């Protein structure tokens, strides 16, 4: 039986987000300060922080290349929405964005269809 039998795309996505949170914290030393934050422009997958910087991370998880690479799923419209979501994030919190650098990143995850094991992780910066 395949690992994806009976699994919804959202459960596969949540698995990818957990992997990315571990990667950001353990490998890069970033603090994950928020996950799955709803804004009027959509949902932010991960909000991370390092001294002087907020990083908004879009996670794309796939179990095959049938629909292209995970990174290719981030269209120019999705990039614009990610920027709008980051602005909305600051607007609803007592955080002055001028005091921080803001980065928009995408992490593409590919999981093995049968085992669910991580087969690739690609981290790309959209906006420095």
C-alpha positions as a Markdown table, in Angstrom:
| # | Residue | x | y | z |
|---|---|---|---|---|
| 1 | Unk | 0.0 | 0.0 | 0.0 |
| 2 | Unk | 1.3 | 3.5 | -0.9 |
| 3 | Unk | 2.0 | 6.0 | 1.9 |
| 4 | Unk | -0.5 | 8.3 | 0.1 |
| 5 | Unk | -3.3 | 5.8 | 0.0 |
| 6 | Unk | -6.1 | 7.6 | 2.0 |
| 7 | Unk | -3.9 | 10.7 | 2.6 |
| 8 | Unk | -5.2 | 14.0 | 1.6 |
| 9 | Unk | -3.1 | 16.6 | -0.1 |
| 10 | Unk | -3.3 | 18.7 | 3.0 |
| 11 | Unk | -1.8 | 15.9 | 5.2 |
| 12 | Unk | 1.1 | 15.6 | 2.7 |
| 13 | Unk | 1.5 | 19.4 | 2.9 |
| 14 | Unk | 1.5 | 19.4 | 6.7 |
| 15 | Unk | 4.2 | 16.7 | 6.6 |
| 16 | Unk | 6.3 | 18.9 | 4.3 |
| 17 | Unk | 5.8 | 21.9 | 6.6 |
| 18 | Unk | 7.0 | 19.9 | 9.6 |
| 19 | Unk | 10.1 | 18.9 | 7.6 |
| 20 | Unk | 10.8 | 22.5 | 6.6 |
| 21 | Unk | 10.3 | 23.8 | 10.2 |
| 22 | Unk | 12.9 | 21.3 | 11.4 |
| 23 | Unk | 15.3 | 22.3 | 8.5 |
| 24 | Unk | 14.9 | 26.0 | 9.2 |
| 25 | Unk | 15.5 | 25.6 | 13.0 |
| 26 | Unk | 18.1 | 22.8 | 13.1 |
| 27 | Unk | 20.1 | 23.5 | 9.9 |
| 28 | Unk | 19.8 | 27.3 | 9.6 |
| 29 | Unk | 19.3 | 28.3 | 13.2 |
| 30 | Unk | 16.1 | 30.3 | 12.5 |
| 31 | Unk | 13.3 | 30.6 | 15.0 |
| 32 | Unk | 9.9 | 29.6 | 13.6 |
| 33 | Unk | 7.6 | 32.1 | 15.2 |
| 34 | Unk | 4.3 | 31.3 | 13.4 |
| 35 | Unk | 2.7 | 28.7 | 11.2 |
| 36 | Unk | -0.4 | 28.6 | 9.1 |
| 37 | Unk | -1.3 | 32.2 | 9.7 |
| 38 | Unk | -4.5 | 33.3 | 8.0 |
| 39 | Unk | -4.6 | 36.7 | 6.4 |
| 40 | Unk | -7.2 | 38.3 | 4.1 |
| 41 | Unk | -4.8 | 37.5 | 1.2 |
| 42 | Unk | -4.4 | 33.8 | 2.1 |
| 43 | Unk | -2.4 | 31.7 | 4.5 |
| 44 | Unk | 1.3 | 32.1 | 5.4 |
| 45 | Unk | 2.9 | 28.7 | 5.8 |
| 46 | Unk | 5.8 | 29.6 | 8.0 |
| 47 | Unk | 7.0 | 32.8 | 9.6 |
| 48 | Unk | 10.6 | 32.6 | 10.8 |
| 49 | Unk | 12.9 | 35.2 | 12.5 |
| 50 | Unk | 16.5 | 35.8 | 12.9 |
| 51 | Unk | 18.1 | 38.9 | 14.5 |
| 52 | Unk | 17.0 | 41.8 | 12.3 |
| 53 | Unk | 15.1 | 39.7 | 9.8 |
| 54 | Unk | 11.7 | 38.2 | 9.2 |
| 55 | Unk | 11.5 | 35.4 | 6.7 |
| 56 | Unk | 8.1 | 34.4 | 5.2 |
| 57 | Unk | 8.4 | 30.8 | 3.8 |
| 58 | Unk | 6.0 | 29.2 | 1.3 |
| 59 | Unk | 6.2 | 25.4 | 1.4 |
| 60 | Unk | 5.4 | 23.3 | -1.6 |
| 61 | Unk | 5.3 | 19.6 | -1.2 |
| 62 | Unk | 5.0 | 17.0 | -3.9 |
| 63 | Unk | 5.2 | 13.2 | -4.1 |
| 64 | Unk | 6.0 | 13.1 | -7.8 |
| 65 | Unk | 7.1 | 15.4 | -10.6 |
| 66 | Unk | 3.9 | 14.8 | -12.5 |
| 67 | Unk | 2.8 | 18.4 | -12.1 |
| 68 | Unk | 6.3 | 19.9 | -12.2 |
| 69 | Unk | 8.8 | 20.7 | -9.5 |
| 70 | Unk | 7.5 | 22.1 | -6.2 |
| 71 | Unk | 9.3 | 25.4 | -6.8 |
| 72 | Unk | 7.7 | 25.8 | -10.2 |
| 73 | Unk | 4.3 | 25.9 | -8.4 |
| 74 | Unk | 5.1 | 29.3 | -7.1 |
| 75 | Unk | 3.8 | 31.6 | -9.8 |
| 76 | Unk | 4.3 | 35.4 | -10.1 |
| 77 | Unk | 0.7 | 35.8 | -8.7 |
| 78 | Unk | 1.6 | 33.6 | -5.7 |
| 79 | Unk | 4.7 | 35.7 | -5.1 |
| 80 | Unk | 2.6 | 38.8 | -5.1 |
| 81 | Unk | 0.2 | 37.2 | -2.6 |
| 82 | Unk | 3.1 | 36.2 | -0.4 |
| 83 | Unk | 4.2 | 39.8 | -0.2 |
| 84 | Unk | 0.6 | 40.9 | 0.5 |
| 85 | Unk | 0.3 | 38.3 | 3.2 |
| 86 | Unk | 3.6 | 39.5 | 4.8 |
| 87 | Unk | 2.3 | 43.1 | 4.9 |
| 88 | Unk | -1.0 | 41.9 | 6.5 |
| 89 | Unk | 1.0 | 39.9 | 9.1 |
| 90 | Unk | 2.8 | 43.0 | 10.3 |
| 91 | Unk | -0.4 | 45.1 | 10.2 |
| 92 | Unk | -2.1 | 42.7 | 12.7 |
| 93 | Unk | 0.8 | 42.6 | 15.1 |
| 94 | Unk | 2.7 | 45.2 | 17.1 |
| 95 | Unk | 5.7 | 44.8 | 14.8 |
| 96 | Unk | 7.2 | 47.7 | 12.9 |
| 97 | Unk | 8.4 | 46.2 | 9.6 |
| 98 | Unk | 10.8 | 49.1 | 8.9 |
| 99 | Unk | 13.0 | 47.8 | 11.8 |
| 100 | Unk | 13.6 | 44.5 | 10.0 |
| 101 | Unk | 14.7 | 43.1 | 6.7 |
| 102 | Unk | 12.0 | 41.1 | 5.1 |
| 103 | Unk | 12.7 | 38.0 | 3.0 |
| 104 | Unk | 10.3 | 35.8 | 1.0 |
| 105 | Unk | 11.5 | 32.2 | 0.5 |
| 106 | Unk | 10.1 | 29.1 | -1.0 |
| 107 | Unk | 11.1 | 25.6 | 0.1 |
| 108 | Unk | 10.2 | 22.8 | -2.3 |
| 109 | Unk | 9.9 | 19.3 | -0.8 |
| 110 | Unk | 9.6 | 16.0 | -2.6 |
| 111 | Unk | 8.6 | 13.0 | -0.7 |
| 112 | Unk | 8.9 | 9.4 | -1.8 |
| 113 | Unk | 5.5 | 8.2 | -2.9 |
| 114 | Unk | 5.8 | 4.8 | -1.1 |
| 115 | Unk | 7.6 | 5.6 | 2.1 |
| 116 | Unk | 6.9 | 9.3 | 2.6 |
| 117 | Unk | 10.7 | 9.8 | 3.1 |
| 118 | Unk | 12.3 | 13.1 | 2.1 |
| 119 | Unk | 13.9 | 12.7 | -1.4 |
| 120 | Unk | 14.7 | 16.4 | -2.1 |
| 121 | Unk | 14.6 | 19.8 | -0.4 |
| 122 | Unk | 15.2 | 23.0 | -2.5 |
| 123 | Unk | 15.3 | 26.3 | -0.7 |
| 124 | Unk | 15.0 | 29.5 | -2.9 |
| 125 | Unk | 14.9 | 33.1 | -2.0 |
| 126 | Unk | 12.3 | 35.2 | -3.9 |
| 127 | Unk | 13.0 | 38.5 | -2.2 |
| 128 | Unk | 16.2 | 39.3 | -0.3 |
